[in-house]
mmCIF file of C-alpha atoms and ligand atoms in Angstrom:
data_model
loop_
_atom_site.group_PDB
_atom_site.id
_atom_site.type_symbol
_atom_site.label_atom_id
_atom_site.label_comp_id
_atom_site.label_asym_id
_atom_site.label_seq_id
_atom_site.Cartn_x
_atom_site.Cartn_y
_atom_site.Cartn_z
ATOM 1 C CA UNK E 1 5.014 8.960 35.154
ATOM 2 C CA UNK E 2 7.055 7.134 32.608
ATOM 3 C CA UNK E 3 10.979 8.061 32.090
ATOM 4 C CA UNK E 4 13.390 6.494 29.743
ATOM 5 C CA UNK E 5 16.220 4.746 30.626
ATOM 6 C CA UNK E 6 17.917 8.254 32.121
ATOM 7 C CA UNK E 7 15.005 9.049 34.302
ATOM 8 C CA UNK E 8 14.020 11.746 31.400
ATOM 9 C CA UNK E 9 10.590 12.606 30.885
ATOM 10 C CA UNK E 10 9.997 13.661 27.112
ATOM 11 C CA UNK E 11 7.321 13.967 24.697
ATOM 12 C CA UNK E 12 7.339 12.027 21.004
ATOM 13 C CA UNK E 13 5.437 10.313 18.641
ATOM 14 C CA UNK E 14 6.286 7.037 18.104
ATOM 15 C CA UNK E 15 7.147 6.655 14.686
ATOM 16 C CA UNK E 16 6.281 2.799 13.541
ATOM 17 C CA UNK E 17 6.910 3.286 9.959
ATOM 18 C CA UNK E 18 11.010 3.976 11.053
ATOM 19 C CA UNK E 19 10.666 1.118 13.323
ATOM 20 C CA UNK E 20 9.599 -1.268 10.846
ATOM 21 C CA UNK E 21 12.450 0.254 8.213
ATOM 22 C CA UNK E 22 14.861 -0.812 11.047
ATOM 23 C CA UNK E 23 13.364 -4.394 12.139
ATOM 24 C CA UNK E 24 12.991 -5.392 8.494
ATOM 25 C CA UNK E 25 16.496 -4.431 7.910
ATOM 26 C CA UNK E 26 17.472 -6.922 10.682
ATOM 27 C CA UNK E 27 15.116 -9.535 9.363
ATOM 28 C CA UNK E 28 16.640 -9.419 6.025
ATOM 29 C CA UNK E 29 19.614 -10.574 7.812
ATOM 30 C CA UNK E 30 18.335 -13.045 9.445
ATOM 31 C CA UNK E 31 16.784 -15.149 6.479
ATOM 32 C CA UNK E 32 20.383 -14.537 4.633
ATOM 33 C CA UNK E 33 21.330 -17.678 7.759
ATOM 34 C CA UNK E 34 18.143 -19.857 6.980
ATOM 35 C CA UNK E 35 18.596 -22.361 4.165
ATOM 36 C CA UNK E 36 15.235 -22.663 2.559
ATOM 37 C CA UNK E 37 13.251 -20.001 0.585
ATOM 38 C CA UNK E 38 10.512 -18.805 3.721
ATOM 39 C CA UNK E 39 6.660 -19.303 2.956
ATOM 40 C CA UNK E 40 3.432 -17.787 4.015
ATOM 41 C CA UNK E 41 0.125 -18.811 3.519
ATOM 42 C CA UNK E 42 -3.265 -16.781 3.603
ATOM 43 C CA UNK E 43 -6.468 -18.256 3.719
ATOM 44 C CA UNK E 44 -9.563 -16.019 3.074
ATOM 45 C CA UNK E 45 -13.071 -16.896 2.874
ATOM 46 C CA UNK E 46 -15.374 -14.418 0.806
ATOM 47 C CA UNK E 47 -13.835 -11.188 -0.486
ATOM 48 C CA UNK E 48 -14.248 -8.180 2.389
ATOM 49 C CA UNK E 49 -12.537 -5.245 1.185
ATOM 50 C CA UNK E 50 -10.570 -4.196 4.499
ATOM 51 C CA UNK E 51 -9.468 -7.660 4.013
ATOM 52 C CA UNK E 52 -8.546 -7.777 0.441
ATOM 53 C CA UNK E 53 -6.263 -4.841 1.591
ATOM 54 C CA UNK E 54 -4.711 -6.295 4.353
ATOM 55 C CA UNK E 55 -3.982 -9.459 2.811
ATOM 56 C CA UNK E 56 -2.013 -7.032 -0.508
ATOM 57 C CA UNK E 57 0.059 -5.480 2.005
ATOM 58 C CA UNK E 58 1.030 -8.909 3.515
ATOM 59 C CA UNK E 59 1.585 -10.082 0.264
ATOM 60 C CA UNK E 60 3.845 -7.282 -1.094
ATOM 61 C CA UNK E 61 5.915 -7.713 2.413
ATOM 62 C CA UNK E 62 6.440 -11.246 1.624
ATOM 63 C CA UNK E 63 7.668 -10.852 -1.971
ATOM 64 C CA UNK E 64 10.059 -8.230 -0.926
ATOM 65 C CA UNK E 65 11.529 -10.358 1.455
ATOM 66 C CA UNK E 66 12.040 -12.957 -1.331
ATOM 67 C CA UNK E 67 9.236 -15.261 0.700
ATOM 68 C CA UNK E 68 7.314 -17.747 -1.452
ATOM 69 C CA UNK E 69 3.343 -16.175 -0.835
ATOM 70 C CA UNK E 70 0.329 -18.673 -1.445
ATOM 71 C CA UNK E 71 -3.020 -16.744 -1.149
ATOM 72 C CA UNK E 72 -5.911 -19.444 -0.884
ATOM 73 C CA UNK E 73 -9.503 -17.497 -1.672
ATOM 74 C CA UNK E 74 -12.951 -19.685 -1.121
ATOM 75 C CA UNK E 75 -16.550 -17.926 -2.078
ATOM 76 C CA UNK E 76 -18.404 -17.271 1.189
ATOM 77 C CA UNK E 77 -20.622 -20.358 1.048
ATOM 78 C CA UNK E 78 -17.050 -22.780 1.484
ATOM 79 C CA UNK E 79 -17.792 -25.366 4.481
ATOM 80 C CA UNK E 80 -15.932 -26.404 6.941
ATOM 81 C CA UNK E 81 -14.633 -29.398 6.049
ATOM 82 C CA UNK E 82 -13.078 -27.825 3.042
ATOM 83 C CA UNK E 83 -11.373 -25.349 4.270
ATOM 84 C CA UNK E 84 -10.138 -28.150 7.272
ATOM 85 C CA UNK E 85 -9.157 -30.014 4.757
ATOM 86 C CA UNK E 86 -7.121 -26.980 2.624
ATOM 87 C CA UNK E 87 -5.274 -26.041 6.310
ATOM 88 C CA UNK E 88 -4.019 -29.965 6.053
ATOM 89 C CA UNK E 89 -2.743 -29.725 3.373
ATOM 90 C CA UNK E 90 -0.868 -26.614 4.494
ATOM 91 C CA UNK E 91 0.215 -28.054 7.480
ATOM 92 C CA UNK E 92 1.506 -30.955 5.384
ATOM 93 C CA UNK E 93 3.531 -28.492 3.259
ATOM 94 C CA UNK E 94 7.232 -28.071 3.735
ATOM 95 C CA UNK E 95 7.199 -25.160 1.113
ATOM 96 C CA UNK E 96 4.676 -23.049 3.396
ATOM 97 C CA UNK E 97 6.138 -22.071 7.089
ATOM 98 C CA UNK E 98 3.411 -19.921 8.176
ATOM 99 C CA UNK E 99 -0.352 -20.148 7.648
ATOM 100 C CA UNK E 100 -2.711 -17.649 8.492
ATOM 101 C CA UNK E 101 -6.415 -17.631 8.373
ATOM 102 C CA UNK E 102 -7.882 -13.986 7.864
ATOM 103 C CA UNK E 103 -10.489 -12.652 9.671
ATOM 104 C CA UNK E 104 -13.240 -11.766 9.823
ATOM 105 C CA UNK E 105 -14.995 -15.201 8.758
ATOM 106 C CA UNK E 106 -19.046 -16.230 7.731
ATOM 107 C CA UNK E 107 -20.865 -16.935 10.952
ATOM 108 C CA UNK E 108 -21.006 -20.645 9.528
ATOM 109 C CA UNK E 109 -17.738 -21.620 10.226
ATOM 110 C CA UNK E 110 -16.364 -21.612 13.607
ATOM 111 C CA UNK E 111 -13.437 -19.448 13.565
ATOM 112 C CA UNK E 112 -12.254 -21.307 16.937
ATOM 113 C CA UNK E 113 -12.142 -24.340 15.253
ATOM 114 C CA UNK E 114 -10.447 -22.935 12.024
ATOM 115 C CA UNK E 115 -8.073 -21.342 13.931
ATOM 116 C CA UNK E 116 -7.069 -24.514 15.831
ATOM 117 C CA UNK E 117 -6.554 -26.476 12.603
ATOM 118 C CA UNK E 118 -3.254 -24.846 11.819
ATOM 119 C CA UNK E 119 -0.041 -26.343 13.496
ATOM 120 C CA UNK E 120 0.921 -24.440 16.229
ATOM 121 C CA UNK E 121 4.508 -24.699 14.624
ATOM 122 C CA UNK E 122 3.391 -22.729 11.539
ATOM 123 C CA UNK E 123 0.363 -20.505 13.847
ATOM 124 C CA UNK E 124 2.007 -16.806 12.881
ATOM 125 C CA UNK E 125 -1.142 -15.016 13.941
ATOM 126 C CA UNK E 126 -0.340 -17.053 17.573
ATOM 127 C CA UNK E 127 -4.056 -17.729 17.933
ATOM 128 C CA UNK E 128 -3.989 -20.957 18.235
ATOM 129 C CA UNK E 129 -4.889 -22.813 21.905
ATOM 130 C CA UNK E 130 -1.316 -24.065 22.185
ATOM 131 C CA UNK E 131 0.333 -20.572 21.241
ATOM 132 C CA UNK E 132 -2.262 -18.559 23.518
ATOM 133 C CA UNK E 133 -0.978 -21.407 26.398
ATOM 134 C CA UNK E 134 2.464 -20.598 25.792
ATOM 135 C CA UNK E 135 1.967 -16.731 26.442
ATOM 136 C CA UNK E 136 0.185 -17.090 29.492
ATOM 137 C CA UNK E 137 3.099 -19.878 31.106
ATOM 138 C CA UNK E 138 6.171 -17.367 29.241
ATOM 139 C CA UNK E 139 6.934 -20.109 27.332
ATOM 140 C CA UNK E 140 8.352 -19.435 23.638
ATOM 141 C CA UNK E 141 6.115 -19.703 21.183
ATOM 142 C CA UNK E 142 4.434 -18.097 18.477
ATOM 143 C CA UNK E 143 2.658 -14.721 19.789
ATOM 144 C CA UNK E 144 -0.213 -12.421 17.995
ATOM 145 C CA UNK E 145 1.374 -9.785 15.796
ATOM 146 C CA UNK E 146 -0.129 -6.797 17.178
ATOM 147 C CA UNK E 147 0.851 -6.915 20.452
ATOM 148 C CA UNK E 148 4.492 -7.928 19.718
ATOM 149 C CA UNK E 149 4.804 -4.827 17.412
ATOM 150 C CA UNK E 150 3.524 -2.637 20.457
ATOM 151 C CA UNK E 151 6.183 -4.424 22.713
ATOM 152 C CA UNK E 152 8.736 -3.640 20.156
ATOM 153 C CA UNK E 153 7.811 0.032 19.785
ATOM 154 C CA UNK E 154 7.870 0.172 24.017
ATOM 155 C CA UNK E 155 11.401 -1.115 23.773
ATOM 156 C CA UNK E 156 12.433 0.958 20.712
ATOM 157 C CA UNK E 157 11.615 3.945 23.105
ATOM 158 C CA UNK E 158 13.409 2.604 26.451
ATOM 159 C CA UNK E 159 10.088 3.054 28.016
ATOM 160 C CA UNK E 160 10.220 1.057 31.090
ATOM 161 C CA UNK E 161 8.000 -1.842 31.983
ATOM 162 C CA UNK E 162 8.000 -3.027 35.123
ATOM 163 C CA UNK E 163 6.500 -1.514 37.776
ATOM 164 C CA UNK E 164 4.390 0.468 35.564
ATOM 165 C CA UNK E 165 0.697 0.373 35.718
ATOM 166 C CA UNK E 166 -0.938 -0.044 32.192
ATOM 167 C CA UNK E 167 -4.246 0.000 31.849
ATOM 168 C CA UNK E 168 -5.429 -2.229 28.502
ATOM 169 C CA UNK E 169 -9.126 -1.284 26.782
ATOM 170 C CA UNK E 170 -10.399 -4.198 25.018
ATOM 171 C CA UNK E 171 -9.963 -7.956 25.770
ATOM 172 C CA UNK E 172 -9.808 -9.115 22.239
ATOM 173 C CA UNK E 173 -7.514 -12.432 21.635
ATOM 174 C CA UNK E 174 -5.613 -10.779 19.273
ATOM 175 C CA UNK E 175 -4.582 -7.560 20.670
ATOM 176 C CA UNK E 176 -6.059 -6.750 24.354
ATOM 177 C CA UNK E 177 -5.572 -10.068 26.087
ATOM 178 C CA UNK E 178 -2.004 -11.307 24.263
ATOM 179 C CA UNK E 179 -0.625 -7.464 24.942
ATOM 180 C CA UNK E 180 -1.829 -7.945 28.878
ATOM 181 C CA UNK E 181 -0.107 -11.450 29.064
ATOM 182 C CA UNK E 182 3.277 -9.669 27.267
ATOM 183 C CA UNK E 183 3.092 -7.171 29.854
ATOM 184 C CA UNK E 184 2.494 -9.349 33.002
ATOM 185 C CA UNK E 185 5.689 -11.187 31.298
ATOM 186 C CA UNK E 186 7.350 -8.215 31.658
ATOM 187 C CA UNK E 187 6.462 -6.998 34.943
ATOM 188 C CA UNK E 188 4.278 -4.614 34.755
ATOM 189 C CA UNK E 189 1.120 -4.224 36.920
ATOM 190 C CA UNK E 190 -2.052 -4.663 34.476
ATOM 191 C CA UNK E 191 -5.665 -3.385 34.613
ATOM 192 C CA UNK E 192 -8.135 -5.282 31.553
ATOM 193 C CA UNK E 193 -11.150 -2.866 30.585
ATOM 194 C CA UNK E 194 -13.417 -3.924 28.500
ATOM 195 C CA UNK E 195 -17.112 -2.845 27.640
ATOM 196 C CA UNK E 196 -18.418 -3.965 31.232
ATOM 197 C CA UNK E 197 -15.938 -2.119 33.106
ATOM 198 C CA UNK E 198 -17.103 0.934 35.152
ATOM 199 C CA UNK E 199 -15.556 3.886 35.107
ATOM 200 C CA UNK E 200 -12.948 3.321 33.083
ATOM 201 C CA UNK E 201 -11.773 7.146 33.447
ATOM 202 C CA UNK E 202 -11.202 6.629 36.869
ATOM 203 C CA UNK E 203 -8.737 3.498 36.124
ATOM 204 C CA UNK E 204 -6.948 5.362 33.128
ATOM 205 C CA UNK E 205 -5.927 8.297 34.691
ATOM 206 C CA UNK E 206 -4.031 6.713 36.867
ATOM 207 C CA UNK E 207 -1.414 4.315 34.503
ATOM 208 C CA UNK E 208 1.454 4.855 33.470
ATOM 209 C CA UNK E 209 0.966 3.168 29.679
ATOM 210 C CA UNK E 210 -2.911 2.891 27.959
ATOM 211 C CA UNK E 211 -2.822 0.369 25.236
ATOM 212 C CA UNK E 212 -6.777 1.368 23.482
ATOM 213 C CA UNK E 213 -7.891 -1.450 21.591
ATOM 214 C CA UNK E 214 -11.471 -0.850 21.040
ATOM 215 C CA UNK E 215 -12.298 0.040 17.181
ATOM 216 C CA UNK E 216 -14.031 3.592 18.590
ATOM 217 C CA UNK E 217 -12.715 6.990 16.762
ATOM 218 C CA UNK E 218 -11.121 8.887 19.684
ATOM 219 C CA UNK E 219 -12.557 6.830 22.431
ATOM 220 C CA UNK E 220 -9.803 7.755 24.915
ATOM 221 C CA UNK E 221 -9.915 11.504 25.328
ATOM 222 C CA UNK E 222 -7.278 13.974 26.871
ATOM 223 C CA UNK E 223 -9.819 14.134 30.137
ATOM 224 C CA UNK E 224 -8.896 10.075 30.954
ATOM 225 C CA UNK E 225 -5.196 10.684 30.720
ATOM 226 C CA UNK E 226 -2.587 11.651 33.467
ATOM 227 C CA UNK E 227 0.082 14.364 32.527
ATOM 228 C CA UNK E 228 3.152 12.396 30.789
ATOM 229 C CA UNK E 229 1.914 8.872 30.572
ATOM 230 C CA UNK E 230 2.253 6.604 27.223
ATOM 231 C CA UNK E 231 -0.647 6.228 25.142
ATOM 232 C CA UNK E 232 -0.745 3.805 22.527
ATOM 233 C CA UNK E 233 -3.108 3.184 19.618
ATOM 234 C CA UNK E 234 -4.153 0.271 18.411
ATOM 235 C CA UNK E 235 -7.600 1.681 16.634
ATOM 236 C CA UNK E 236 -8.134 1.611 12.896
ATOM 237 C CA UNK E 237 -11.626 3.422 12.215
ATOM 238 C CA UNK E 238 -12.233 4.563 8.894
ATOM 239 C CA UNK E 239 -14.095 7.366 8.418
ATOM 240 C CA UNK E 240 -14.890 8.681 5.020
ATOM 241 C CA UNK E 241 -12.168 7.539 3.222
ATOM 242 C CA UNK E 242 -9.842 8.174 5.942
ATOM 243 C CA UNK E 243 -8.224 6.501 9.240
ATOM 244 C CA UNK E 244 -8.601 7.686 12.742
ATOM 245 C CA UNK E 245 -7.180 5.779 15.722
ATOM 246 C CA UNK E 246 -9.192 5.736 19.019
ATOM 247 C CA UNK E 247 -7.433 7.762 20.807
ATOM 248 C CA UNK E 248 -8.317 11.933 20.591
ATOM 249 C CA UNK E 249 -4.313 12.365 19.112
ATOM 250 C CA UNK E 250 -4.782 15.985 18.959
ATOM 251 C CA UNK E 251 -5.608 16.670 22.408
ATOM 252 C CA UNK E 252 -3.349 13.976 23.507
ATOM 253 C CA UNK E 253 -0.275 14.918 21.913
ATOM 254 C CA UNK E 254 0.054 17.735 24.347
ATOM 255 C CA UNK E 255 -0.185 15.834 27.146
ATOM 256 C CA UNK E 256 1.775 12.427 26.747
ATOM 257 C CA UNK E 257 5.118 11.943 27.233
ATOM 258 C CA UNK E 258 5.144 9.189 24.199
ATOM 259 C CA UNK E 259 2.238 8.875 21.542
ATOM 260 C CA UNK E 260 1.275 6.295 18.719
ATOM 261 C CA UNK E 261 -0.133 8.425 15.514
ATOM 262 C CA UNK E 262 -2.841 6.576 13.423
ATOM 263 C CA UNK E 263 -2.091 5.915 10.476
ATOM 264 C CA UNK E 264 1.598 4.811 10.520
ATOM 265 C CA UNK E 265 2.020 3.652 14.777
ATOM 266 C CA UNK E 266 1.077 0.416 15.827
ATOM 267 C CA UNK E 267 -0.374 -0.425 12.460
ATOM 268 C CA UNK E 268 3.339 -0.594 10.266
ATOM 269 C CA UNK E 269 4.488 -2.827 13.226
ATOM 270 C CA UNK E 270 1.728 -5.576 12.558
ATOM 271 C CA UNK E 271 2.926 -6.500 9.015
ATOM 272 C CA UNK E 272 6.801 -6.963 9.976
ATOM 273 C CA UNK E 273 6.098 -8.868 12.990
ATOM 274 C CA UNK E 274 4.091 -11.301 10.592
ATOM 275 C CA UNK E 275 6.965 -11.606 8.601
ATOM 276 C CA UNK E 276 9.099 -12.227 11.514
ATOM 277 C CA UNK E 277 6.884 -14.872 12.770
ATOM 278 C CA UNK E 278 6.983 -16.701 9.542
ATOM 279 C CA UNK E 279 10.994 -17.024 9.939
ATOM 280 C CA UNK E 280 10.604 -17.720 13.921
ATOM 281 C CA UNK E 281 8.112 -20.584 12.332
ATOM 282 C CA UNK E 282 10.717 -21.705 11.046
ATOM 283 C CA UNK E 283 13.278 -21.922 13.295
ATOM 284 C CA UNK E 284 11.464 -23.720 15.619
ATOM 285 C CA UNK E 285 10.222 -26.042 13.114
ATOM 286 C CA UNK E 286 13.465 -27.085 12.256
ATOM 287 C CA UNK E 287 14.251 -27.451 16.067
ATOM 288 C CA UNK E 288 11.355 -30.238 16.322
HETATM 289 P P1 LIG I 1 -12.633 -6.398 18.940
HETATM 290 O O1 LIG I 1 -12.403 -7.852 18.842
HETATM 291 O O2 LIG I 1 -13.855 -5.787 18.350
HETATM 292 O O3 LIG I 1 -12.552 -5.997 20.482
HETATM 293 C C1 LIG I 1 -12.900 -4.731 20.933
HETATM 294 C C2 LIG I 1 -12.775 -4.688 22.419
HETATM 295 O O4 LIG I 1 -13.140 -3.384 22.858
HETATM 296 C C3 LIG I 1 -13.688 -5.688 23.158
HETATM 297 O O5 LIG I 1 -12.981 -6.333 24.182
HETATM 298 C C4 LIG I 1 -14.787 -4.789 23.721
HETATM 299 O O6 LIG I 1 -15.302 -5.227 24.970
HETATM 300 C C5 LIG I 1 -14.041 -3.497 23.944
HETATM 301 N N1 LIG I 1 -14.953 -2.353 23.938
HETATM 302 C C6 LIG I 1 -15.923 -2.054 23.044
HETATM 303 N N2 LIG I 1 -16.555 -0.929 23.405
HETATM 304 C C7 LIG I 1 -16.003 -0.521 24.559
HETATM 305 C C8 LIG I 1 -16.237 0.568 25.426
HETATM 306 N N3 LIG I 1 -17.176 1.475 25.184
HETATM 307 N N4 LIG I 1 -15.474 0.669 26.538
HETATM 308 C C9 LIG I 1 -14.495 -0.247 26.805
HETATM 309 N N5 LIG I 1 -14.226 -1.291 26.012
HETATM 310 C C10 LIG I 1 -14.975 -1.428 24.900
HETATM 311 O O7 LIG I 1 -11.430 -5.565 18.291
HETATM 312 P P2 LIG I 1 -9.866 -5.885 18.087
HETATM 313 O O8 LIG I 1 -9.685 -6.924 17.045
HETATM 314 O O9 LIG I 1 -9.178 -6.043 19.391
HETATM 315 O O10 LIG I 1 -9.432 -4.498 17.440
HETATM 316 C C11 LIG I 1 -9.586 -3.289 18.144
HETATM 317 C C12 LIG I 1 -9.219 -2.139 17.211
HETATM 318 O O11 LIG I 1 -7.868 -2.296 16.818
HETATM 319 C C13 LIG I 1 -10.006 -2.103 15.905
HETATM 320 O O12 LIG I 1 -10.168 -0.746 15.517
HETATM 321 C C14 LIG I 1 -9.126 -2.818 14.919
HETATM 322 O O13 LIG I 1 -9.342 -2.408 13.596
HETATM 323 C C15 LIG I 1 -7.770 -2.368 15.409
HETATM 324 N N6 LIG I 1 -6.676 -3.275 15.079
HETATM 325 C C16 LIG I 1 -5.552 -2.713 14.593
HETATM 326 C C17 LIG I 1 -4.465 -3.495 14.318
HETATM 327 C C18 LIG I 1 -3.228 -2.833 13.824
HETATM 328 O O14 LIG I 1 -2.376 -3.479 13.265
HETATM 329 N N7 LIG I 1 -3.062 -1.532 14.040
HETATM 330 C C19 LIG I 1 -4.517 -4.876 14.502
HETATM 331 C C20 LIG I 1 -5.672 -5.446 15.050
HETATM 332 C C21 LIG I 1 -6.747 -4.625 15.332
HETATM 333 P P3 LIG I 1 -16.164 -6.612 25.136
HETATM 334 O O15 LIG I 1 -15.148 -7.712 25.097
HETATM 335 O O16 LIG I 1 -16.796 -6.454 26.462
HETATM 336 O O17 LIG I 1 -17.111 -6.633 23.981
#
């Protein structure tokens, strides 16, 4: 069972969209102390409409936080040395903090490699070798957006951490593997499912916190889940026109003692921590 920090049990949806109004509040603060205008750099090969909406919302983040916003866009058929030799000339750029390649890319281009062009120092996704190094050791660095927005949301809530068994579905280096490294950080005792795993029911219903990262509508039903635990939601499906999360909310609500919605949970998070990344870029930057 999961209690709060007065050994209360109680049901609520975590709201990410207040969460984020709060953070970027605080952010705004901290860029007043920096002395240089912050900058953020997308690169995006081809013109994928998930994308293409993604990359708006980062962009209209950016502005509003006064952040100078360069959005680099190459046809599908771009090589690899080109777009090596664009991420240079980011890395080379004083005006541009933060670079971030977005995904998915063509199966030409090895997104490893892409990836590992950018300087750690200005890696804001946190994907890079160095970055994913520095998680696993607890070592400041630059960490994947996702799963610092769900740590954020965990701590918004006073949901304790250690000791807790969380189970994690999916093992992607973005979300399932960086939020299972945050965790073990933290203390907490962590099971990693992923599409091999065998009876994943039978390891669910007995943690504390699920983190469901798997890109299935309402994957985790109320049947996997113990009375009162967390569930958190990291799924964007889109089904006609609209977004479900892969958890079964409905049937879930009733039974958690904390719940991520989909839209406007873990998803809100992801953009602000972006933005915060581009001014921790900075800061440790400067530092160097
Ligand atoms: P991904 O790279 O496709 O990884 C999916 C993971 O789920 C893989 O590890 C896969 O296992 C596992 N999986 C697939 N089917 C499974 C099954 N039946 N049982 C157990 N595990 C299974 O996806 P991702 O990038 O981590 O994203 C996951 C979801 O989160 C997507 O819906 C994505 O759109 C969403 N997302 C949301 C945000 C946000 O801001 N809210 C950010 C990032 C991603 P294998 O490794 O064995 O294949």
């Amino acid at each position: 069972m999961c209690y709060n920090k007065d050994g209360e049990v109680k049901m609520a949806i975590i709201d990410g969209k207040e969460l984020r109004k709060k953070k970027l509040e605080e952010l705004k603060e901290r860029i007043k102390g920096t002395k240089k205008q912050l900058g953020l750099a997308v690169v995006q090969v081809g013109h994928d409409e998930a994308s293409n909406v993604y990359i708006k919302q980062k962009e209209k983040l950016a502005l509003e936080l006064g952040y100078y916003f360069i959005h680099k866009n190459f046809e599908e058929n771009v090589t690899q040395e080109e777009l090596i030799k664009e991420l240079n000339i980011l890395n080379n750029d004083d005006k541009v903090d933060g670079i971030i390649v977005q995904m998915p890319l063509p199966h030409h281009l090895d997104a490893s490699v892409i990836q590992n062009t950018i300087s750690p120092l200005k890696d804001v996704d946190g994907l890079t070798y160095v970055n994913a190094g520095k998680l696993i050791q607890n070592v400041d660095g630059l960490v994947p957006c996702t799963p610092k927005g769900i740590i954020d949301l965990l701590d918004e809530h006073e949901i304790a951490l250690e000791g807790t068994n969380v189970v994690v579905i999916g093992r992607s280096i973005l979300v399932g593997k960086p939020i299972a490294n945050l965790l073990v950080n933290r203390n907490a005792t962590v099971v990693l499912c992923h599409s091999k795993t065998k009876n994943i029911a039978e390891i669910t219903k007995n943690a504390d916190i699920i983190i469901v990262a798997v890109g299935k509508k309402h994957y985790l039903t109320a049947d996997m889940v113990k009375k009162d635990a967390v569930v958190i939601d990291v799924g964007i499906n889109r089904e006609n026109g609209k977004l479900y999360g892969d958890a079964d909310f409905d049937n879930l609500k009733d039974i958690c003692s904390y719940i991520t919605p989909v839209p406007g949970g873990v998803g809100p998070m992801t953009v602000y921590e972006l933005m915060n990344n581009v001014h921790l870029a900075y800061t440790l930057r400067k530092k160097k």
